[in-house]
Amino acid sequence: MSTIVEPVPSGLTRELGGRLRDWVPALVVFVLAIALWQGLTTAFHVQTFLLPKPSDIARSFWENKSALWSAGVYTLKEAAGGFVLGSGLGILAALLLARFRVVGAALMPFAIAANAIPIIAFAPITNNWFGLLNPFSKMAIAAVLCFFPTMVNTLRGLTSVHPSSIELMRSYAAGETAVFRHVRIPNSLPFMFTGLKISAVLSMIGAIVGEYFGGPTNALGVSILNDTQLFDFPRAWAGIVLASAFGLAFYGLVVLAEHFTTSWHPSARSFSGE
Amino acid sequence: MSVDAGSKAVSIRGVSKTFRTGTTALVDIDLEVEPGEFVSLIGPSGCGKSTVLRIVGDLVQPSAGSVLVNGKPAHRARLDHDYGIVFQDAVLYDWRTVAKNVSLPLEMLGWSRARRKARVEEMLELVELRGFESSRPWQLSGGMQQRVSIARALSFDPSLLLMDEPFGALDEMTRERLNLELLQIWEKAGSTVIFVTHSIPEAVFLSTRVVVMSSRPGRIADVIPVDLPRPRGVATREDTRFFELVTAVREALAAGRVEAPPRSLATGEVY
Ligand SMILES: Nc1ncnc2c1ncn2[C@@H]1O[C@H](COP(=O)(O)OP(=O)(O)O)[C@@H](O)[C@H]1O
Ligand SMILES: [Mg+2]
């Protein structure tokens, strides 16, 4: 439980929103790390199957760019589909559990228990259920992975409302619907985005691992697996780098959405220059 | 129920409250508040002041007794938007701007956008916060936040204002300034106010009557009418009568406090 619930506010909105100048140190570290990697693998003649040189990975990426890119997009689509499905259901479930506490009390223990299941172990099973080549078999795994972090975090946001916030609404004769609309849902947004950020990363993992158990050849996970079996390690690494880049981009997209939806949050105060 | 209960702003009769946790917060409270009165509740922390306010506001149900607001059951009065409430922490929603916070009750009442806008401007004028319409609550100081909260409570012209230690978290200077502002607003609006505080000078300065409560369990120990002339201002605090009344309230509080321990010792009860 505790690993998927993070306290809001995350400083990430601030980091991503920072000026270009703030990125310079990170960029320097990145370039130095690549240079060090290149230097060490060259100096010590590290064999390619252990760790290819960055230049080899880059060359392989360039030579295979259209195939890798289309495989990456295919897998990203699976991940995104699973993300939308799983997180959407997670938000819906959280709303229902927050609205009907009795149901919540009855179901929460099961949700917590289910959350402890290593869901990724089901990948071969969903491949059987929906068919190896059906993208839905990967979406299903990604969706189940996204469901719990989104649900648990959103639920926490919906319920961790200050009692006087609710009393204020009651004093206006507001019903449950108005309380949700004006208090619980806005209050839950920063929490929900904590869940969505975790889910964005998990969905990419789910799709790739699902593909390791079989899928169409134009999928990134299948491509990486095939490359290692053919001893084309630079190409496999190029696939991994692309998967990481797409995962990061997906995450960044969620952070961007968070920034625009919760700019009212006190954690956003650095934007207003305070 | 007597005939004149209908003409009272608030009529609390025989109200007791025992929470589900077993805490007895109030025992047999009786209090009648006339329309246009400014009544303060003062007493040690935990004596049930907030509970009285929340029972009047129909936010908590009494275990016994009855509450009428404007001659109606408290529940009916809440549904009719008969009162506005101000809490110690301003309870502003971060996801709304200052203007939107003030217009929240108007939205709940279904006012048109144009009417809301006009009223919000009027209210922010009243609490001297023009120019902060699009600020976020957390960008304001504590005193400003509380003024937003007061503007919100007054925005729909409720006949009754319930205030639970609204200035309790503010520094002394801000508190005295807001006391003055509140009196001016109250005199203009002609509403009834029930005001919870633990500051004796504040209670005396503001009120037409000070209700002194004692604790464990919460009871009304004394009611002290305040006959200071109006309009009250800076000079009021230097009036000898002001000091006499402050002393009277302090003594009533002390008497309430001394009374309690021997009782519990004598009966052997643990409250
Ligand atoms: N919701 C509640 N559940 C249980 N006990 C409560 C609740 N609200 C208040 N109390 C108890 O009732 C007593 C009076 O509380 P309160 O009215 O808040 O006092 P005051 O406002 O005078 O400080 C306290 O002992 C408090 O702990
Ligand atoms: Mg209180």
XYZ file of C-alpha atoms and ligand atoms in Angstrom:
573
model
C 0.000 0.000 0.000
C 2.485 2.540 1.184
C 4.601 2.253 -1.934
C 1.812 3.419 -4.206
C 0.561 6.240 -2.006
C 2.779 9.250 -2.206
C 2.199 12.434 -0.288
C 1.119 15.329 -2.435
C 2.433 17.740 -3.551
C 5.162 16.315 -5.681
C 7.888 18.700 -6.592
C 7.930 17.394 -10.115
C 5.585 19.936 -11.596
C 7.971 22.520 -10.343
C 11.021 20.731 -11.752
C 9.499 20.307 -15.182
C 8.203 23.836 -15.164
C 11.559 25.283 -14.254
C 13.587 27.395 -16.604
C 15.986 25.919 -19.131
C 18.830 27.164 -16.959
C 17.730 24.810 -14.180
C 18.223 21.901 -16.574
C 21.833 22.655 -17.372
C 23.342 20.658 -14.447
C 21.254 17.589 -15.296
C 22.231 17.893 -18.953
C 25.912 18.092 -18.023
C 25.591 14.951 -15.877
C 23.845 13.168 -18.737
C 26.530 14.037 -21.287
C 29.302 13.105 -18.835
C 27.672 9.749 -18.101
C 27.386 8.909 -21.802
C 31.002 9.983 -22.360
C 32.158 7.862 -19.420
C 30.185 4.881 -20.728
C 31.727 5.318 -24.178
C 35.208 5.766 -22.745
C 35.127 2.776 -20.392
C 33.591 0.346 -22.885
C 36.250 1.349 -25.419
C 39.214 1.338 -23.008
C 38.402 -2.024 -21.464
C 37.158 -3.644 -24.689
C 33.863 -4.583 -23.045
C 32.132 -7.170 -25.177
C 28.972 -6.042 -26.965
C 26.710 -8.702 -25.452
C 27.639 -7.384 -21.985
C 27.357 -3.676 -22.708
C 27.474 -2.102 -26.170
C 29.081 1.290 -26.718
C 26.668 4.248 -26.859
C 27.960 4.988 -30.356
C 27.045 1.452 -31.488
C 23.572 1.811 -29.975
C 23.112 5.161 -31.681
C 24.286 3.779 -35.031
C 21.998 0.770 -34.725
C 19.101 3.039 -33.849
C 19.788 5.187 -36.900
C 20.014 2.169 -39.229
C 16.773 0.678 -37.889
C 14.969 3.864 -37.068
C 11.743 3.318 -39.008
C 11.237 -0.260 -37.784
C 12.069 0.625 -34.154
C 9.968 3.762 -34.220
C 6.868 2.014 -35.562
C 7.359 -0.794 -33.010
C 7.676 1.832 -30.266
C 4.498 3.583 -31.376
C 2.640 0.264 -31.486
C 3.672 -0.550 -27.912
C 2.998 2.976 -26.715
C -0.536 2.663 -28.076
C -1.029 -0.555 -26.095
C 0.318 1.142 -22.984
C -1.865 4.211 -23.505
C -4.935 2.054 -24.085
C -4.261 0.131 -20.896
C -3.584 3.360 -19.031
C -6.857 4.957 -20.102
C -8.842 1.809 -19.363
C -7.198 0.949 -16.030
C -6.942 4.470 -14.662
C -10.434 5.327 -15.875
C -11.867 2.340 -14.045
C -9.678 3.183 -11.044
C -11.117 6.703 -10.842
C -14.646 5.375 -11.271
C -14.104 2.784 -8.547
C -12.675 5.438 -6.220
C -15.737 7.638 -6.770
C -18.073 4.756 -6.001
C -16.121 3.686 -2.922
C -16.023 7.257 -1.613
C -19.723 7.777 -2.266
C -20.904 4.491 -0.785
C -18.721 3.912 2.240
C -20.367 0.594 3.104
C -19.321 -0.788 -0.269
C -15.881 0.669 0.301
C -15.523 -0.956 3.701
C -16.610 -4.290 2.210
C -14.312 -4.153 -0.830
C -11.205 -2.343 0.405
C -9.591 -5.390 2.079
C -9.861 -7.260 -1.210
C -8.476 -4.330 -3.148
C -5.498 -4.177 -0.801
C -4.955 -7.934 -1.053
C -5.267 -7.840 -4.847
C -2.766 -5.019 -4.936
C -0.149 -7.360 -3.426
C -0.511 -9.821 -6.322
C 2.388 -9.637 -8.802
C 0.044 -8.826 -11.652
C 2.761 -9.093 -14.266
C 2.703 -12.861 -13.644
C -0.631 -12.912 -15.425
C 0.884 -11.768 -18.732
C 1.022 -15.252 -20.276
C -2.570 -15.834 -19.124
C -3.994 -12.688 -20.738
C -2.082 -13.625 -23.882
C -4.085 -16.847 -23.823
C -7.362 -15.105 -23.040
C -7.267 -12.470 -25.749
C -4.789 -13.995 -28.217
C -1.075 -13.315 -28.671
C -1.560 -10.936 -31.569
C -4.494 -9.055 -30.105
C -3.209 -5.767 -28.626
C -5.908 -6.072 -25.982
C -3.939 -8.882 -24.305
C -1.209 -6.313 -23.472
C -3.683 -3.550 -22.701
C -5.354 -5.800 -20.147
C -2.100 -6.268 -18.216
C -1.310 -2.574 -18.407
C -4.862 -1.750 -17.305
C -4.741 -3.997 -14.253
C -1.353 -2.500 -13.324
C -2.787 1.046 -13.593
C -5.995 0.335 -11.738
C -4.747 0.103 -8.162
C -2.395 3.070 -7.865
C -4.998 5.319 -9.476
C -7.843 3.963 -7.384
C -6.045 4.045 -4.039
C -4.618 7.540 -4.514
C -7.846 9.019 -5.876
C -9.830 7.470 -3.043
C -7.464 8.974 -0.529
C -7.889 12.381 -2.165
C -11.663 12.070 -2.162
C -11.817 11.157 1.508
C -9.028 13.228 3.046
C -11.153 16.347 3.145
C -11.148 18.646 6.152
C -14.413 18.113 8.101
C -15.205 21.825 8.158
C -14.990 21.918 4.351
C -17.893 19.489 4.344
C -19.719 21.305 7.144
C -19.501 24.511 5.133
C -21.239 22.819 2.207
C -23.844 21.342 4.565
C -24.528 24.837 5.873
C -25.543 25.725 2.317
C -27.943 22.773 2.323
C -25.715 21.064 -0.266
C -26.341 17.403 -1.059
C -23.797 14.665 -1.725
C -23.527 15.477 -5.428
C -22.621 19.098 -4.751
C -20.148 18.058 -2.050
C -18.425 15.793 -4.566
C -18.456 18.368 -7.316
C -17.278 21.321 -5.291
C -15.099 19.741 -2.608
C -14.164 16.076 -2.874
C -13.287 15.890 -6.562
C -11.195 19.086 -6.721
C -9.509 18.040 -3.480
C -8.648 14.644 -4.973
C -6.954 15.950 -8.134
C -3.381 16.271 -6.792
C -3.700 12.794 -5.257
C -5.172 11.391 -8.450
C -2.238 12.698 -10.462
C 0.173 10.988 -8.092
C -1.605 7.762 -9.055
C -1.661 8.626 -12.748
C 2.078 9.334 -12.818
C 2.798 5.947 -11.268
C 0.364 4.383 -13.747
C 1.958 6.013 -16.790
C 5.240 4.282 -15.963
C 3.571 0.984 -15.061
C 1.535 0.871 -18.271
C 4.687 0.936 -20.415
C 6.243 -1.794 -18.261
C 3.058 -3.870 -18.534
C 2.901 -3.603 -22.326
C 6.594 -4.482 -22.848
C 6.594 -7.405 -20.415
C 3.367 -8.660 -21.977
C 5.112 -8.629 -25.337
C 8.053 -10.635 -23.958
C 5.586 -13.509 -23.670
C 4.712 -13.194 -27.343
C 3.072 -10.763 -29.717
C 3.267 -9.382 -33.254
C 6.789 -8.818 -34.625
C 6.179 -5.088 -34.985
C 5.923 -4.674 -31.195
C 8.830 -3.212 -29.239
C 8.984 -5.947 -26.586
C 8.997 -8.667 -29.240
C 11.638 -6.754 -31.203
C 13.937 -6.428 -28.169
C 13.528 -10.114 -27.351
C 14.271 -11.174 -30.954
C 17.367 -8.952 -31.132
C 18.877 -10.537 -28.021
C 18.186 -13.991 -29.440
C 19.926 -12.967 -32.680
C 22.841 -11.491 -30.671
C 22.151 -8.028 -32.118
C 22.711 -6.336 -28.785
C 23.143 -2.758 -30.022
C 19.702 -3.024 -31.653
C 18.188 -4.513 -28.488
C 19.664 -1.625 -26.487
C 18.346 0.842 -29.031
C 14.897 -0.663 -28.429
C 15.314 -0.345 -24.655
C 16.403 3.286 -24.981
C 13.359 3.995 -27.139
C 11.060 2.272 -24.625
C 12.556 4.434 -21.869
C 12.151 7.576 -23.943
C 8.512 6.790 -24.701
C 7.861 5.949 -21.046
C 9.413 9.230 -19.990
C 7.430 11.147 -22.602
C 4.207 9.541 -21.404
C 5.067 10.464 -17.833
C 5.860 14.002 -18.922
C 2.492 14.262 -20.631
C 0.739 13.350 -17.378
C 2.853 15.905 -15.486
C 1.844 18.505 -18.044
C -1.825 17.637 -17.600
C -1.314 17.852 -13.854
C 0.208 21.274 -14.193
C -2.746 22.595 -16.154
C -5.390 20.962 -13.968
C -3.984 21.717 -10.523
C -2.250 25.028 -11.056
C -4.346 26.309 -8.133
C -2.491 24.034 -5.727
C -0.208 25.774 -3.195
C 2.657 23.611 -4.483
C 2.378 25.533 -7.746
C 3.252 28.780 -6.030
C 6.741 28.833 -7.548
C 5.071 29.545 -10.888
C 3.629 32.783 -9.659
C 7.087 33.846 -8.608
C 6.518 33.809 -4.839
C -43.269 25.555 23.483
C -44.250 29.065 24.462
C -45.843 31.471 22.050
C -42.963 33.913 21.824
C -40.423 31.299 20.657
C -41.382 32.243 17.109
C -40.164 35.809 17.526
C -36.677 34.787 18.692
C -33.747 34.581 16.311
C -32.501 31.494 18.126
C -34.201 29.511 20.830
C -32.221 26.715 22.492
C -34.220 24.678 24.994
C -32.945 21.899 27.209
C -30.236 20.902 24.761
C -27.808 18.150 25.779
C -25.241 16.399 23.675
C -23.432 13.161 24.298
C -21.211 12.049 21.428
C -21.036 8.451 20.299
C -17.591 8.311 21.879
C -19.313 8.753 25.241
C -18.143 12.357 25.731
C -20.880 14.485 27.242
C -20.241 17.862 25.660
C -23.362 19.741 26.784
C -25.923 19.370 29.543
C -29.275 21.147 29.572
C -28.440 24.330 27.665
C -31.114 27.041 27.530
C -30.534 30.218 25.546
C -32.792 32.674 23.789
C -31.282 35.127 21.307
C -33.281 38.158 20.158
C -33.164 39.271 16.526
C -30.327 41.712 15.969
C -28.449 40.631 19.089
C -24.708 39.977 19.230
C -24.189 37.124 21.681
C -20.761 35.794 22.579
C -20.078 32.345 23.980
C -16.995 32.192 26.144
C -15.568 29.357 28.178
C -12.591 27.094 28.632
C -11.466 25.016 25.705
C -13.552 21.865 25.339
C -16.616 23.236 27.168
C -18.796 22.729 24.103
C -18.908 26.179 22.484
C -18.367 24.835 18.982
C -20.881 22.099 19.645
C -23.549 24.665 20.563
C -22.863 26.508 17.321
C -22.971 23.353 15.229
C -26.226 22.254 16.852
C -27.777 25.640 16.017
C -26.496 25.176 12.454
C -27.966 21.658 12.243
C -24.506 20.261 11.558
C -24.683 18.105 14.708
C -27.865 16.628 16.192
C -28.583 17.259 19.900
C -29.131 14.188 22.083
C -31.990 15.971 23.837
C -33.817 19.267 23.643
C -34.862 21.443 20.736
C -33.459 24.313 18.696
C -35.523 26.847 16.785
C -33.973 29.330 14.359
C -36.293 32.111 13.245
C -39.101 30.075 14.761
C -38.302 27.045 12.592
C -36.596 23.774 13.496
C -32.833 24.078 12.944
C -33.011 21.578 10.088
C -35.587 23.649 8.196
C -33.571 26.814 8.841
C -30.445 25.217 7.358
C -32.311 24.156 4.237
C -33.692 27.714 3.980
C -30.166 29.216 4.127
C -31.067 31.136 7.264
C -27.502 31.327 8.561
C -23.945 31.873 7.413
C -21.053 30.278 9.263
C -17.428 31.313 9.808
C -14.892 28.839 11.176
C -11.622 29.454 13.001
C -9.600 28.380 9.974
C -11.124 30.285 7.096
C -12.021 27.082 5.176
C -11.403 28.565 1.746
C -11.093 26.228 -1.211
C -7.657 26.423 -2.828
C -9.143 25.461 -6.194
C -11.240 28.602 -6.219
C -10.107 32.185 -6.508
C -11.033 34.651 -3.769
C -14.014 35.899 -5.814
C -15.158 32.333 -6.533
C -14.924 31.444 -2.852
C -17.196 34.330 -1.960
C -19.675 33.372 -4.656
C -19.862 29.700 -3.612
C -23.031 30.068 -1.495
C -24.600 32.165 -4.256
C -23.916 29.361 -6.728
C -25.560 26.934 -4.334
C -28.576 29.266 -4.225
C -28.743 29.329 -8.010
C -28.070 33.032 -8.500
C -27.349 34.156 -12.068
C -23.763 34.873 -13.061
C -24.329 38.617 -13.379
C -26.031 38.860 -10.015
C -23.244 36.829 -8.374
C -20.570 39.040 -9.870
C -22.216 42.221 -8.642
C -22.699 40.842 -5.145
C -19.148 39.496 -4.891
C -17.781 42.910 -5.799
C -20.002 44.508 -3.191
C -18.875 42.035 -0.508
C -15.166 42.375 -1.293
C -15.646 46.137 -1.107
C -17.211 45.681 2.318
C -14.278 43.688 3.699
C -11.766 45.917 1.888
C -10.390 43.244 -0.400
C -11.038 44.796 -3.804
C -8.211 43.924 -6.163
C -7.771 40.413 -4.742
C -10.611 38.863 -6.788
C -8.394 36.509 -8.746
C -5.892 35.759 -5.977
C -5.682 32.272 -4.524
C -6.561 31.879 -0.829
C -3.028 30.779 0.086
C -1.634 34.000 -1.323
C -3.454 35.987 1.391
C -2.502 36.595 5.027
C -4.521 34.953 7.808
C -6.486 38.124 8.477
C -7.330 38.591 4.813
C -8.411 34.962 4.524
C -10.754 35.412 7.442
C -12.222 38.523 5.824
C -12.901 36.485 2.671
C -14.614 33.919 4.865
C -16.765 36.643 6.471
C -17.624 38.096 3.060
C -18.693 34.624 1.951
C -20.882 34.138 5.034
C -22.559 37.524 4.541
C -22.879 37.300 0.752
C -26.388 35.850 0.733
C -27.719 38.090 3.525
C -28.429 35.412 6.130
C -30.368 36.698 9.110
C -28.070 34.764 11.461
C -24.287 34.657 11.545
C -22.532 31.832 13.414
C -18.872 32.569 14.110
C -16.575 30.004 15.724
C -13.462 31.758 17.055
C -13.041 33.533 13.717
C -10.146 35.658 14.923
C -8.599 33.096 17.275
C -5.566 32.467 15.099
C -4.791 36.123 14.407
C -2.400 38.501 16.115
C -3.798 41.021 18.606
C -3.617 44.056 16.304
C -5.316 42.357 13.389
C -7.902 40.967 15.749
C -8.808 44.401 17.158
C -9.068 45.894 13.689
C -11.292 43.061 12.482
C -13.420 43.407 15.635
C -14.134 47.001 14.666
C -14.860 46.066 11.066
C -17.168 43.270 12.195
C -19.142 45.640 14.422
C -19.593 48.079 11.564
C -20.744 45.302 9.254
C -23.104 43.959 11.897
C -24.613 47.386 12.589
C -25.157 47.902 8.864
C -26.539 44.422 8.139
C -28.785 44.215 11.190
C -28.260 40.471 11.459
C -28.057 38.338 14.588
C -24.629 37.049 15.575
C -23.584 34.165 17.801
C -19.873 34.530 18.315
C -17.587 31.983 19.985
C -14.359 33.279 21.493
C -11.927 32.604 24.287
C -10.860 36.226 24.528
C -12.619 38.091 27.347
C -11.967 41.629 25.988
C -13.153 40.572 22.563
C -16.396 39.151 23.969
C -17.089 42.290 25.998
C -16.151 44.674 23.208
C -18.428 43.061 20.621
C -21.449 41.744 22.443
C -24.848 42.725 23.670
C -24.598 39.732 26.025
C -21.759 37.443 27.036
C -22.710 33.845 27.781
C -20.145 32.288 30.120
C -19.851 28.518 29.916
C -18.223 26.057 32.283
C -16.848 22.712 31.307
C -17.101 19.017 32.082
C -19.826 18.832 31.110
C -20.564 22.063 29.253
C -23.142 24.234 30.956
C -24.116 27.901 30.928
C -22.587 29.321 34.092
C -23.675 32.939 33.710
C -25.069 35.458 31.257
C -23.641 38.966 31.485
C -25.441 41.807 29.662
C -23.042 44.363 28.196
C -24.399 47.886 28.531
C -21.544 49.708 26.810
C -22.823 52.469 24.529
C -22.794 52.140 20.744
C -21.270 52.763 18.350
C -18.271 51.211 20.019
C -14.778 52.151 18.982
C -11.226 52.600 20.160
C -12.453 54.652 23.132
C -14.680 51.802 24.310
C -11.632 49.775 25.295
C -10.522 52.573 27.620
C -13.913 52.995 29.273
C -13.929 52.086 33.022
C -17.207 50.250 32.410
C -15.353 48.105 29.867
C -12.866 47.062 32.549
C -15.640 46.351 35.050
C -17.361 44.061 32.555
C -14.086 42.335 31.651
C -13.588 41.677 35.361
C -17.144 40.418 35.737
C -16.692 37.940 32.894
C -13.332 36.832 34.256
C -14.861 36.184 37.672
C -17.775 34.296 36.167
C -15.294 32.132 34.249
C -13.263 31.508 37.397
C -16.396 30.637 39.376
C -17.398 28.136 36.692
C -13.974 26.589 36.847
C -13.819 26.312 40.663
C -17.208 24.680 40.811
C -16.374 21.715 38.641
C -13.639 19.723 40.399
C -15.346 19.308 43.800
C -18.459 18.031 42.042
C -16.642 15.276 40.232
C -14.720 14.385 43.385
C -17.897 14.264 45.450
C -19.763 12.022 43.037
C -16.706 9.999 42.169
C -17.546 10.336 38.504
C -14.906 10.703 35.886
C -15.950 12.951 33.055
N -17.448 14.837 16.775
C -17.092 14.639 18.055
N -17.002 13.386 18.544
C -16.677 13.177 19.821
N -16.426 14.146 20.721
C -16.485 15.398 20.299
C -16.823 15.727 18.950
N -16.817 17.069 18.806
C -16.489 17.563 20.016
N -16.301 16.574 20.923
C -15.971 16.733 22.340
O -16.960 17.539 22.928
C -16.380 18.463 23.830
C -16.721 19.876 23.416
O -16.084 20.159 22.194
P -16.192 21.565 21.493
O -17.628 21.908 21.317
O -15.364 21.517 20.286
O -15.542 22.527 22.596
P -15.029 24.020 22.449
O -15.435 24.522 21.121
O -15.666 24.744 23.582
O -13.549 23.974 22.619
C -14.881 18.175 23.841
O -14.589 17.348 24.942
C -14.660 17.448 22.544
O -13.590 16.549 22.662
Mg -14.234 25.131 19.450
